[in-house]
JSON list of N, CA and C in Angstrom, two decimals:
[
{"chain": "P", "resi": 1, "resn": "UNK", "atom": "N", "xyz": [-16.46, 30.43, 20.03]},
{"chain": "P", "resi": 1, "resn": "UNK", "atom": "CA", "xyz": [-15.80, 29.85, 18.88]},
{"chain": "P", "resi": 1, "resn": "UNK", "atom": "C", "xyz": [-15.57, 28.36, 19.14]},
{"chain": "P", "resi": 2, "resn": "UNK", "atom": "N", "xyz": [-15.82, 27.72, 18.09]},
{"chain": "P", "resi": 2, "resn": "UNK", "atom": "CA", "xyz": [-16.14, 25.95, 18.08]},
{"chain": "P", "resi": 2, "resn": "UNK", "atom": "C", "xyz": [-14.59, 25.61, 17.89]},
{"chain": "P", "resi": 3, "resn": "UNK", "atom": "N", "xyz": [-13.86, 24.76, 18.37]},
{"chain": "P", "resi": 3, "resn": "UNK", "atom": "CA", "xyz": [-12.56, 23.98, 18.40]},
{"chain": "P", "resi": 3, "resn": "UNK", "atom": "C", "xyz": [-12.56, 22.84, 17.72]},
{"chain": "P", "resi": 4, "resn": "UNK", "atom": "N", "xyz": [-11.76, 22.23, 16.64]},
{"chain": "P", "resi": 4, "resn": "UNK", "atom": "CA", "xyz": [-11.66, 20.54, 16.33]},
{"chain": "P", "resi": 4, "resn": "UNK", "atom": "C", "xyz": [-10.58, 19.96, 17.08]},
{"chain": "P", "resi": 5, "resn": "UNK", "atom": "N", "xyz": [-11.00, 19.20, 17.12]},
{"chain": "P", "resi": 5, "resn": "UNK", "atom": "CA", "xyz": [-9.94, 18.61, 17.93]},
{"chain": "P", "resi": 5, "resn": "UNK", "atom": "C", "xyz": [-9.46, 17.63, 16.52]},
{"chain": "P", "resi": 6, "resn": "UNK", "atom": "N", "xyz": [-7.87, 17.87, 16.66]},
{"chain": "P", "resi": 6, "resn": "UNK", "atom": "CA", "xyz": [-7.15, 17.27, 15.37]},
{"chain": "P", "resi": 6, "resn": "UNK", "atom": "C", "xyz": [-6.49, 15.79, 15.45]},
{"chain": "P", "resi": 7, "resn": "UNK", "atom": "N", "xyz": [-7.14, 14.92, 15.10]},
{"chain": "P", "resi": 7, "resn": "UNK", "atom": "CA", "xyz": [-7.07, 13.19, 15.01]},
{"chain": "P", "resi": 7, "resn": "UNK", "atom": "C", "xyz": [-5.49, 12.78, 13.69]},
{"chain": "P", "resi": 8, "resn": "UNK", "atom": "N", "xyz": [-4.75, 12.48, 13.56]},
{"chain": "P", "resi": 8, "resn": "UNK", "atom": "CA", "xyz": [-4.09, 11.61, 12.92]},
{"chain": "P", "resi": 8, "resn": "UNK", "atom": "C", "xyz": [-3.84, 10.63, 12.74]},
{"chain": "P", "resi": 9, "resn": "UNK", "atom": "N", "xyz": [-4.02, 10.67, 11.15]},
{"chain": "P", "resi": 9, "resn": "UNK", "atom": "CA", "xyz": [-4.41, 9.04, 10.72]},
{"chain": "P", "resi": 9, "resn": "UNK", "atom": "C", "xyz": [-2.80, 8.39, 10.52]},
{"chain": "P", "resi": 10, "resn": "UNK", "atom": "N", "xyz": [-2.81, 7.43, 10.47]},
{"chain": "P", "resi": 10, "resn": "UNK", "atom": "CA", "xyz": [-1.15, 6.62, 10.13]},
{"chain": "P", "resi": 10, "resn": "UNK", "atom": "C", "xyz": [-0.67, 7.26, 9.28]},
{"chain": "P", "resi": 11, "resn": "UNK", "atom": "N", "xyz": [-2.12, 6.99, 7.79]},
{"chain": "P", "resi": 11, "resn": "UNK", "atom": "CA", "xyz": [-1.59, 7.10, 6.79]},
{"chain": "P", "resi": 11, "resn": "UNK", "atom": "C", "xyz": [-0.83, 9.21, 6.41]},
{"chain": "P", "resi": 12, "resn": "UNK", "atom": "N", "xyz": [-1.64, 9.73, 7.11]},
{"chain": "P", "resi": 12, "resn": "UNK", "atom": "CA", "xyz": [-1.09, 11.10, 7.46]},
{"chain": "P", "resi": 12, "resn": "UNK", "atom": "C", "xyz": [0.47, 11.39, 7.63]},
{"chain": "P", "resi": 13, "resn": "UNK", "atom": "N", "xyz": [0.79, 10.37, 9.01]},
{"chain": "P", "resi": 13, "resn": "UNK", "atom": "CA", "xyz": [1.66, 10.74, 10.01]},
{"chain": "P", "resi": 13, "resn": "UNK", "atom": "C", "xyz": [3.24, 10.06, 8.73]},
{"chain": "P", "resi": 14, "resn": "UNK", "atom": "N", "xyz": [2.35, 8.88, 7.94]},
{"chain": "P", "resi": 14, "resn": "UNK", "atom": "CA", "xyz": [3.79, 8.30, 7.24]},
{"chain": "P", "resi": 14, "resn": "UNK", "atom": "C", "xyz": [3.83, 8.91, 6.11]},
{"chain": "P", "resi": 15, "resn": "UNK", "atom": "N", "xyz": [3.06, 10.03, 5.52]},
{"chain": "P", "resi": 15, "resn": "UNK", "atom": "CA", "xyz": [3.01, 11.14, 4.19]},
{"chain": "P", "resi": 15, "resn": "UNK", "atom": "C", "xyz": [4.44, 12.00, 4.85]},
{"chain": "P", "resi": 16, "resn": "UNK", "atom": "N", "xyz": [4.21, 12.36, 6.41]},
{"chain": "P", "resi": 16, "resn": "UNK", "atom": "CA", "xyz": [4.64, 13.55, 6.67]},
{"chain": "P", "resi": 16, "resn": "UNK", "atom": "C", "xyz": [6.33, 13.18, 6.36]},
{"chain": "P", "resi": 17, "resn": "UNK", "atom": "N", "xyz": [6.53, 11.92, 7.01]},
{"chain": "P", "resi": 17, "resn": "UNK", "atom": "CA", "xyz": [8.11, 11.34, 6.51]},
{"chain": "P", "resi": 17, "resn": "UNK", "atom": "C", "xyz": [9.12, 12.22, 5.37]},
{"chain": "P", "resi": 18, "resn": "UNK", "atom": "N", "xyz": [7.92, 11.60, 4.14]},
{"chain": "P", "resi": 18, "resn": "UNK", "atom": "CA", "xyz": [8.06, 11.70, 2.81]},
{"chain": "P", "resi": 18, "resn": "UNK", "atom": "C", "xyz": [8.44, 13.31, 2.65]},
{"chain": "P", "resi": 19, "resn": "UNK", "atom": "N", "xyz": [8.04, 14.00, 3.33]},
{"chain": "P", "resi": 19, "resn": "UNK", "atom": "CA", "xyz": [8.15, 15.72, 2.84]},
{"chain": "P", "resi": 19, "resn": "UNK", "atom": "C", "xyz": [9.62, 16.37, 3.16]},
{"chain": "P", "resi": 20, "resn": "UNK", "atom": "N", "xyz": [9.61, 17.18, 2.52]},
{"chain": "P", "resi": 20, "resn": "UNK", "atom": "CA", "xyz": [10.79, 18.09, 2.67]},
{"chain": "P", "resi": 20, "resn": "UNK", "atom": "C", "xyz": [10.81, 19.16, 4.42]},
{"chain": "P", "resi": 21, "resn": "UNK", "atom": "N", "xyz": [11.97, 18.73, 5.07]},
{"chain": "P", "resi": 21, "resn": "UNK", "atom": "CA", "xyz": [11.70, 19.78, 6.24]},
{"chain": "P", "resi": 21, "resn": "UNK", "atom": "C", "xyz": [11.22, 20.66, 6.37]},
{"chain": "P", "resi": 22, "resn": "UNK", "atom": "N", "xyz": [11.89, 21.45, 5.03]},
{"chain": "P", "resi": 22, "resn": "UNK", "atom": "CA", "xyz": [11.35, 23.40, 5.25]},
{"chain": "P", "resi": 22, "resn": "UNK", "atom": "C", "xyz": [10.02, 23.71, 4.97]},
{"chain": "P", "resi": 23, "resn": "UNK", "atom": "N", "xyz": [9.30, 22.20, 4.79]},
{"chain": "P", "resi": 23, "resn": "UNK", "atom": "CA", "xyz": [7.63, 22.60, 4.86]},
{"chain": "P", "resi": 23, "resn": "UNK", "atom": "C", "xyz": [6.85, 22.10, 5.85]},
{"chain": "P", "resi": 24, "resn": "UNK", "atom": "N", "xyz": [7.51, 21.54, 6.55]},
{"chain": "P", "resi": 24, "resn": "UNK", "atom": "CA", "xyz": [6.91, 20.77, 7.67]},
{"chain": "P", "resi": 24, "resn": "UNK", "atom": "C", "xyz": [6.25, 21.97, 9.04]},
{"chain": "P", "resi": 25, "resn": "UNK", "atom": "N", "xyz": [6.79, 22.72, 8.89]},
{"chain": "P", "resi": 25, "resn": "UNK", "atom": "CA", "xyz": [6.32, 23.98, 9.62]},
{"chain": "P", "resi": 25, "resn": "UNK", "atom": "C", "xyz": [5.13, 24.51, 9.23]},
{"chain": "P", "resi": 26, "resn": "UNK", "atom": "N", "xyz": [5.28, 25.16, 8.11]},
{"chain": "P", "resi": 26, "resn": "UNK", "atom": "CA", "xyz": [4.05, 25.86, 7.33]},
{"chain": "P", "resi": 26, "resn": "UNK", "atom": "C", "xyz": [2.67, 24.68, 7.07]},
{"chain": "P", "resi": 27, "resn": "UNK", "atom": "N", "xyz": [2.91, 23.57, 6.94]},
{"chain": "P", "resi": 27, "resn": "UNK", "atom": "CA", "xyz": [2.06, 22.50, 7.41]},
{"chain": "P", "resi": 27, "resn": "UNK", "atom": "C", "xyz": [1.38, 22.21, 8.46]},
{"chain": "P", "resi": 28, "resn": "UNK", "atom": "N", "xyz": [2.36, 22.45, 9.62]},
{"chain": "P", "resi": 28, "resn": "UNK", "atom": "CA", "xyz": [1.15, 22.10, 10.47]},
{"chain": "P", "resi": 28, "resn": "UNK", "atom": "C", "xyz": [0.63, 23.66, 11.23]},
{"chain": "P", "resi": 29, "resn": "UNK", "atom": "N", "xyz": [1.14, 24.64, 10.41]},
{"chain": "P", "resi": 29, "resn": "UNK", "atom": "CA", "xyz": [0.45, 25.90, 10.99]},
{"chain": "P", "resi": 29, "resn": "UNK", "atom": "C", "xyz": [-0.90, 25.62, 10.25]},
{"chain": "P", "resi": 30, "resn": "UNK", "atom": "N", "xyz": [-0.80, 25.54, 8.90]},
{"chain": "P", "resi": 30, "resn": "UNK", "atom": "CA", "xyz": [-1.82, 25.42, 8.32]},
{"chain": "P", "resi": 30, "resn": "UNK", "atom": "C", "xyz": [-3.04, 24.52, 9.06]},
{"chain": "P", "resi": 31, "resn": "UNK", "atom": "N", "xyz": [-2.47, 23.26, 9.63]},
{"chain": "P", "resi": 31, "resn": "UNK", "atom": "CA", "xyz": [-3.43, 22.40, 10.07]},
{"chain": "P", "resi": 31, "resn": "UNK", "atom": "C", "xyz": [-3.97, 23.16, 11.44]},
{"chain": "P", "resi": 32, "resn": "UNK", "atom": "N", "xyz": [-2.49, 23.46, 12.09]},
{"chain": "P", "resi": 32, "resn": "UNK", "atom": "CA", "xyz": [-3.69, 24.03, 13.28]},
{"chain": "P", "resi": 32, "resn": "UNK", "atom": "C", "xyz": [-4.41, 25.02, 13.23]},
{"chain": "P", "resi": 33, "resn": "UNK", "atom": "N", "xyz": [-4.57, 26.02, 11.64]},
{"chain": "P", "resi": 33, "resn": "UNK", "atom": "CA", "xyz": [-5.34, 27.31, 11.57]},
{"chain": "P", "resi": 33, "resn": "UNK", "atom": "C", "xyz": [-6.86, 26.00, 11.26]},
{"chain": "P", "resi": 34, "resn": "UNK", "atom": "N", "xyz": [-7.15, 25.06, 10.45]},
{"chain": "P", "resi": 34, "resn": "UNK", "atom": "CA", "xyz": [-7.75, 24.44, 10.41]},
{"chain": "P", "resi": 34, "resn": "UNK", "atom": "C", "xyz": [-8.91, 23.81, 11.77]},
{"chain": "P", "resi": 35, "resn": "UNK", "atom": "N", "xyz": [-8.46, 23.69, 12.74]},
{"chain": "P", "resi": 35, "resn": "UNK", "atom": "CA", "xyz": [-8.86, 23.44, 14.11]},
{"chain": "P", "resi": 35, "resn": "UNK", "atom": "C", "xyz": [-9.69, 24.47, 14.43]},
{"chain": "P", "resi": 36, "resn": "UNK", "atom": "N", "xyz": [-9.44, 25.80, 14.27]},
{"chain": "P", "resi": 36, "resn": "UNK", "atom": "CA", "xyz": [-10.33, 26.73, 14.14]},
{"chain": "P", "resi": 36, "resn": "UNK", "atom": "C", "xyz": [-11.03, 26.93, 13.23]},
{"chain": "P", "resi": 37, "resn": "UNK", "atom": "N", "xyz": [-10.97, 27.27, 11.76]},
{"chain": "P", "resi": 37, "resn": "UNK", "atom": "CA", "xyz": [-11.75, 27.53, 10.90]},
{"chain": "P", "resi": 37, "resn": "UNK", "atom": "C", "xyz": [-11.34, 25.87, 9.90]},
{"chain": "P", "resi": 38, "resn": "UNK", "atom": "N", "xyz": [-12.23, 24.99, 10.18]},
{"chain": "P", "resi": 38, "resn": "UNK", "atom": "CA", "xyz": [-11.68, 24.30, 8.90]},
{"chain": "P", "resi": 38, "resn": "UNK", "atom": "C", "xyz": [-12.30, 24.68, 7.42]},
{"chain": "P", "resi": 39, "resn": "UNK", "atom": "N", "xyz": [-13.18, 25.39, 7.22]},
{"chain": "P", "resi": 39, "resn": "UNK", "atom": "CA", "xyz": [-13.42, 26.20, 5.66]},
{"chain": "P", "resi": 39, "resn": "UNK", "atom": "C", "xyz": [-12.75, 27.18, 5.45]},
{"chain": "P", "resi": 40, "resn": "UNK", "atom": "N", "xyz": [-11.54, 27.30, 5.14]},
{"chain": "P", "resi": 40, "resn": "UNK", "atom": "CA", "xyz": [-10.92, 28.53, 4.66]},
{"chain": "P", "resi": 40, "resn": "UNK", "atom": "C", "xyz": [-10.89, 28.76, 3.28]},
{"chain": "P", "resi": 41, "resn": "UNK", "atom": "N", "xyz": [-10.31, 29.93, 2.63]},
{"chain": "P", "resi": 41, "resn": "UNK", "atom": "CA", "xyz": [-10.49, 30.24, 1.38]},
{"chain": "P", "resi": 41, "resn": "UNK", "atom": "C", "xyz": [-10.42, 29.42, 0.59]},
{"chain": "P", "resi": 42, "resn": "UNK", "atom": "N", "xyz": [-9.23, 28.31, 0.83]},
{"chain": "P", "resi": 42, "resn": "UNK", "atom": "CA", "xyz": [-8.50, 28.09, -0.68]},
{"chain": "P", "resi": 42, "resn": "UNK", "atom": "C", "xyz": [-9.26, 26.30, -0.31]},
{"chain": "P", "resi": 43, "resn": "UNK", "atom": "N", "xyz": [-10.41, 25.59, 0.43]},
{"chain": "P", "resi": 43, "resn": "UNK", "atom": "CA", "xyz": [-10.54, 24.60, 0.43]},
{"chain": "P", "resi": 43, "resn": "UNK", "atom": "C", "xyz": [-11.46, 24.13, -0.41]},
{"chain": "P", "resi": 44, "resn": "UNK", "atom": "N", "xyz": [-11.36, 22.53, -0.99]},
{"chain": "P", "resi": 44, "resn": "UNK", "atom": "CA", "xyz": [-12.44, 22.19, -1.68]},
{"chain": "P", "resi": 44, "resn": "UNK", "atom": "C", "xyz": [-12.69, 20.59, -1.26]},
{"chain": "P", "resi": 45, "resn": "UNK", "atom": "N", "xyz": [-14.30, 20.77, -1.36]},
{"chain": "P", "resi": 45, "resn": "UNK", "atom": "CA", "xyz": [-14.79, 19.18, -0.80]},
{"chain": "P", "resi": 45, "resn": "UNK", "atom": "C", "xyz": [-14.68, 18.11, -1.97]},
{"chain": "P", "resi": 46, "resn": "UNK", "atom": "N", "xyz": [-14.20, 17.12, -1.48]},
{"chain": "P", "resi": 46, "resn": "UNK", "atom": "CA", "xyz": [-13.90, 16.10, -2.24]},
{"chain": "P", "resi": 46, "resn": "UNK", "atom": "C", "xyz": [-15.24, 15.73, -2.84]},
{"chain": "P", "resi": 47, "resn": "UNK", "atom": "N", "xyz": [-15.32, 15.33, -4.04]},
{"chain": "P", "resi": 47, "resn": "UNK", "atom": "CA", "xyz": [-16.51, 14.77, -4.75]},
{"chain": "P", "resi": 47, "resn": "UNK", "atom": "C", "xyz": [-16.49, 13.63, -4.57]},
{"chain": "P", "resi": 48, "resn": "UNK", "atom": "N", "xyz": [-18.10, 13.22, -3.74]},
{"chain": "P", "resi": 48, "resn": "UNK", "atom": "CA", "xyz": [-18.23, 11.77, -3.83]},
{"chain": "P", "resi": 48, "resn": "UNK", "atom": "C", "xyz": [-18.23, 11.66, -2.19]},
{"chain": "P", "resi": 49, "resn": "UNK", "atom": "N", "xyz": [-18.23, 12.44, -1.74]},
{"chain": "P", "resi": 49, "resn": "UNK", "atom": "CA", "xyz": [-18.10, 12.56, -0.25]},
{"chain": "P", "resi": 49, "resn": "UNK", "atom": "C", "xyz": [-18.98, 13.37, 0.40]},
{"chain": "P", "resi": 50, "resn": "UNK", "atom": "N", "xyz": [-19.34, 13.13, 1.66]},
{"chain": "P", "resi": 50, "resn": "UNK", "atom": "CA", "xyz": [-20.17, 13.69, 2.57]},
{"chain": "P", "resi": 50, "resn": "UNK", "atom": "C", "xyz": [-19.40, 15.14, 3.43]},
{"chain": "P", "resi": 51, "resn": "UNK", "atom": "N", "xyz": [-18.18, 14.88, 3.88]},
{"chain": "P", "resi": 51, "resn": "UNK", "atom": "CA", "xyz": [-17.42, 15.63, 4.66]},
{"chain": "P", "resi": 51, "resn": "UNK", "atom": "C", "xyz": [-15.81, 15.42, 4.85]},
{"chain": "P", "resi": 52, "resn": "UNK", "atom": "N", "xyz": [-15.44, 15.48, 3.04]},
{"chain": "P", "resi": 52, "resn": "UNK", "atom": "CA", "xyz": [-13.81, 15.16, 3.43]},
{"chain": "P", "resi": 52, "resn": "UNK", "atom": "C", "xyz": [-13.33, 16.14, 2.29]},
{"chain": "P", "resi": 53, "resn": "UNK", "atom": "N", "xyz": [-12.65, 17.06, 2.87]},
{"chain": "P", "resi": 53, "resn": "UNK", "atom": "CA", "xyz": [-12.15, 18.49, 1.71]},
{"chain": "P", "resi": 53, "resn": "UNK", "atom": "C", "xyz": [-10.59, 18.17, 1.61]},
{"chain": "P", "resi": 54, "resn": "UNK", "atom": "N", "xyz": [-9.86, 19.08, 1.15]},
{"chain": "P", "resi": 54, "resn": "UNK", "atom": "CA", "xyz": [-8.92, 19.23, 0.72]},
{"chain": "P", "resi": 54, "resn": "UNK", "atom": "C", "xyz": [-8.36, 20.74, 0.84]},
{"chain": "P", "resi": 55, "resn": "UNK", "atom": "N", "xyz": [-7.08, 20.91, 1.29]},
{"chain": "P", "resi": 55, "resn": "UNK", "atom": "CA", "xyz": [-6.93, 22.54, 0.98]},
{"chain": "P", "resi": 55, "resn": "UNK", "atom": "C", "xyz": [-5.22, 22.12, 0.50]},
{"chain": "P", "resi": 56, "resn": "UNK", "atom": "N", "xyz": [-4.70, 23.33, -0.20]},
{"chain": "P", "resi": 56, "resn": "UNK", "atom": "CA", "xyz": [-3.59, 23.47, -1.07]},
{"chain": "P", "resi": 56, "resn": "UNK", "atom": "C", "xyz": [-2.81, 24.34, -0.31]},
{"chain": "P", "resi": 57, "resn": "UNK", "atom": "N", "xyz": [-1.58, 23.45, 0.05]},
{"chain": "P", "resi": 57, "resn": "UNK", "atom": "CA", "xyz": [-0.21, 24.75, 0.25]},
{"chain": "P", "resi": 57, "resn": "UNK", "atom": "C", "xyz": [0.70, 24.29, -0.68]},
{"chain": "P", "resi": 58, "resn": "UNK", "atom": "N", "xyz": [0.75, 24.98, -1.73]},
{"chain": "P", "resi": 58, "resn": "UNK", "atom": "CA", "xyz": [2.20, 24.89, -2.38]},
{"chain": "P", "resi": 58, "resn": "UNK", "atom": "C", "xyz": [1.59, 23.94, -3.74]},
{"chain": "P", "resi": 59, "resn": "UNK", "atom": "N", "xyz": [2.91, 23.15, -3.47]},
{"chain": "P", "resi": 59, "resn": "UNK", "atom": "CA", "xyz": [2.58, 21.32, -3.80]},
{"chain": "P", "resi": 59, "resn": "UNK", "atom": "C", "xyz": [2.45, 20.52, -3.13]},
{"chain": "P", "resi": 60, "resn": "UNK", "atom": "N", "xyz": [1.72, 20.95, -1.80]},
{"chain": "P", "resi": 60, "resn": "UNK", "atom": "CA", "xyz": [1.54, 20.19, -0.83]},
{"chain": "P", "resi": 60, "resn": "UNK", "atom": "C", "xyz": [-0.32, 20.06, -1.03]},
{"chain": "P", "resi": 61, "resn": "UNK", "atom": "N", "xyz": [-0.85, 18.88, -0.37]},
{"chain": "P", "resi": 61, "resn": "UNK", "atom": "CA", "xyz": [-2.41, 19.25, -0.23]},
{"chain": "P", "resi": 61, "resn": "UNK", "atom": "C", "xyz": [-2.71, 18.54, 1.32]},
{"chain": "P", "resi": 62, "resn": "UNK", "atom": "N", "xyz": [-3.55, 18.79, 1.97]},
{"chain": "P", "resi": 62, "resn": "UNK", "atom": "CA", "xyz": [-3.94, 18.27, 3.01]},
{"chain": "P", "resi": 62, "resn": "UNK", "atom": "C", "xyz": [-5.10, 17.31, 2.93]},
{"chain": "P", "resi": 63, "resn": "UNK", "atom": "N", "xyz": [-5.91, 16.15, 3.01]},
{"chain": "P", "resi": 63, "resn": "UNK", "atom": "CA", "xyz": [-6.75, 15.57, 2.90]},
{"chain": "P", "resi": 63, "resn": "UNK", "atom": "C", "xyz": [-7.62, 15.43, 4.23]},
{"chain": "P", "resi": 64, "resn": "UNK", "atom": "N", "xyz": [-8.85, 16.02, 4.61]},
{"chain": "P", "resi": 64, "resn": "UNK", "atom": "CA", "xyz": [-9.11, 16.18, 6.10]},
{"chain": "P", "resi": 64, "resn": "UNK", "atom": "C", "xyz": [-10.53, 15.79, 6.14]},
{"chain": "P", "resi": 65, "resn": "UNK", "atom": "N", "xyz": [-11.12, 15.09, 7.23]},
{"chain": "P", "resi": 65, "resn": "UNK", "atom": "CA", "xyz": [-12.60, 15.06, 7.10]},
{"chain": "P", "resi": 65, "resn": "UNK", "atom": "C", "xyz": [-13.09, 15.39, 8.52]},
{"chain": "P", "resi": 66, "resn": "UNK", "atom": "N", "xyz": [-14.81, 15.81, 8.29]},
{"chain": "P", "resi": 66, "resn": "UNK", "atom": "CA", "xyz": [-14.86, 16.62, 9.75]},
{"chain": "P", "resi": 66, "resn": "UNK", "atom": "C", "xyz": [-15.95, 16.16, 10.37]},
{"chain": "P", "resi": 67, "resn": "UNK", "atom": "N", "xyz": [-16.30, 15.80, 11.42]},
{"chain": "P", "resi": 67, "resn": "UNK", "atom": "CA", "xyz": [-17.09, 15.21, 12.05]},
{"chain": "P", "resi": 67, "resn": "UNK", "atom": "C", "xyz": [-17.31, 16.91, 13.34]},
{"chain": "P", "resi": 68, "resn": "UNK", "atom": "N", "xyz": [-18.90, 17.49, 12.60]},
{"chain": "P", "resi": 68, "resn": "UNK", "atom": "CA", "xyz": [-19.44, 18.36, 13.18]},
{"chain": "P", "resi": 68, "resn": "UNK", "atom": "C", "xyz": [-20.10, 17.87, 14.43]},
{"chain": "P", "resi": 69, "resn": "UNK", "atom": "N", "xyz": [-20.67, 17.38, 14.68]},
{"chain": "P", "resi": 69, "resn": "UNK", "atom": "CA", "xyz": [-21.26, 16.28, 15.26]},
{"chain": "P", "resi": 69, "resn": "UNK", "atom": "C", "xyz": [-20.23, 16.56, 16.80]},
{"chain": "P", "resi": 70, "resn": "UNK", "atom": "N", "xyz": [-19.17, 16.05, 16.76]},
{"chain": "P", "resi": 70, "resn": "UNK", "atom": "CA", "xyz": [-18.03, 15.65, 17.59]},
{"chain": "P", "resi": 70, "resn": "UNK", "atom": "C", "xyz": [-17.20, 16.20, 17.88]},
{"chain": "P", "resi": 71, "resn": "UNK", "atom": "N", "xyz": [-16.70, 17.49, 16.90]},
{"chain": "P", "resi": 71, "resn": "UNK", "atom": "CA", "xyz": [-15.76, 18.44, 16.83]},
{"chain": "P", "resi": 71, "resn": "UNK", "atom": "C", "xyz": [-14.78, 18.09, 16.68]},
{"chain": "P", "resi": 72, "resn": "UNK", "atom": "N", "xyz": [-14.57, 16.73, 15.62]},
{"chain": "P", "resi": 72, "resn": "UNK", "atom": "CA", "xyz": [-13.51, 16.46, 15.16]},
{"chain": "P", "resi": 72, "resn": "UNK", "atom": "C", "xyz": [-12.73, 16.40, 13.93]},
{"chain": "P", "resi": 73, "resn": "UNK", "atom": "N", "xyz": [-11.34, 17.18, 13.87]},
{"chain": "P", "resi": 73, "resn": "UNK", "atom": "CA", "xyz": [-11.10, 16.80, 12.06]},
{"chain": "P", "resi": 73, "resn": "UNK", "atom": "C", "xyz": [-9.97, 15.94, 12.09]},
{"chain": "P", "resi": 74, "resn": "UNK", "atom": "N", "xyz": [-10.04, 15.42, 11.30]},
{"chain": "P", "resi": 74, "resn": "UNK", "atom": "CA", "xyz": [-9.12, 13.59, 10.90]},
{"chain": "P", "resi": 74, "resn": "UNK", "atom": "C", "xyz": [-8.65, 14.17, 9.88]},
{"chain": "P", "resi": 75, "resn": "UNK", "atom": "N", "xyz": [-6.77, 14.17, 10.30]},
{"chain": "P", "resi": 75, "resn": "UNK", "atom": "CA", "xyz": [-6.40, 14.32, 8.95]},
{"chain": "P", "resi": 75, "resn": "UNK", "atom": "C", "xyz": [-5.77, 12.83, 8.06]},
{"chain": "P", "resi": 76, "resn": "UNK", "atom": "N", "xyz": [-5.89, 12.80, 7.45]},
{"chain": "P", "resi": 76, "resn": "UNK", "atom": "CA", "xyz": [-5.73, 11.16, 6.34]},
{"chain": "P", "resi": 76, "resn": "UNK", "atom": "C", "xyz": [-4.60, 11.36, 5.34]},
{"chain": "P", "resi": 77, "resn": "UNK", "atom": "N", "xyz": [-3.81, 12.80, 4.99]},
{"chain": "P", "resi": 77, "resn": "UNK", "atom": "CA", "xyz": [-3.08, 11.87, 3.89]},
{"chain": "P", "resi": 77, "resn": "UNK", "atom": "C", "xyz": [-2.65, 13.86, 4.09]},
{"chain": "P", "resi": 78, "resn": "UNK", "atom": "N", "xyz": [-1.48, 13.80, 3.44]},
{"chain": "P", "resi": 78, "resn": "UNK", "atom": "CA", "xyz": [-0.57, 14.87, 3.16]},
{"chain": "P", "resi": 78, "resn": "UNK", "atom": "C", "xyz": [0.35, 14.73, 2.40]},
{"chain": "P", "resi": 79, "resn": "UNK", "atom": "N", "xyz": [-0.06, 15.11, 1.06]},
{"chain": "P", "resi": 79, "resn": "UNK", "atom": "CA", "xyz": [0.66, 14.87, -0.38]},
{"chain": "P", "resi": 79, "resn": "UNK", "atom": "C", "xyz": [0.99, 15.96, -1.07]}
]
C-alpha cells in the first residue's frame, strides 16, 4: 500500500485558524484517511486542473493536490 506524505500549505494552516474547534478533529482524520486513499467516495477533481480535487465534510471542504510521481499530497486551503 502506497503512502502520501502530507505537505501544508500556509494558506491551509491559516484556513485552519478560522474553523470552529469541534471540527478540527474530524478534519484532520479525514486528511490523514487521505494519505492512504486520496480518492475516496465523496471526492471531486477540480475543473481546469491536472491533479487538484476537493472532498466535502460538512461545510467544510478540503482543497488537495497530488503529486503521484513523489507520493505527495499538498493540502492548500480548508474552507
Amino acid at each position: 500500500m502506497v503512502y502520501y506524505k502530507i505537505i501544508w500549505k500556509h494558506s491551509a494552516t491559516k484556513d485552519l485558524r478560522a474553523i470552529d474547534k469541534k471540527f478540527i478533529a474530524k478534519i484532520f482524520e479525514v486528511i490523514e484517511s487521505l494519505s492512504r486513499n486520496p480518492f475516496p467516495k465523496k471526492y471531486r477533481k477540480l475543473i481546469g486542473t491536472d491533479s487538484t480535487y476537493r472532498i466535502r465534510m460538512g461545510e467544510y471542504r478540503v482543497i488537495y493536490q497530488l503529486d503521484l510521481k513523489n507520493n505527495l499530497l499538498t493540502i492548500y486551503h480548508v474552507r
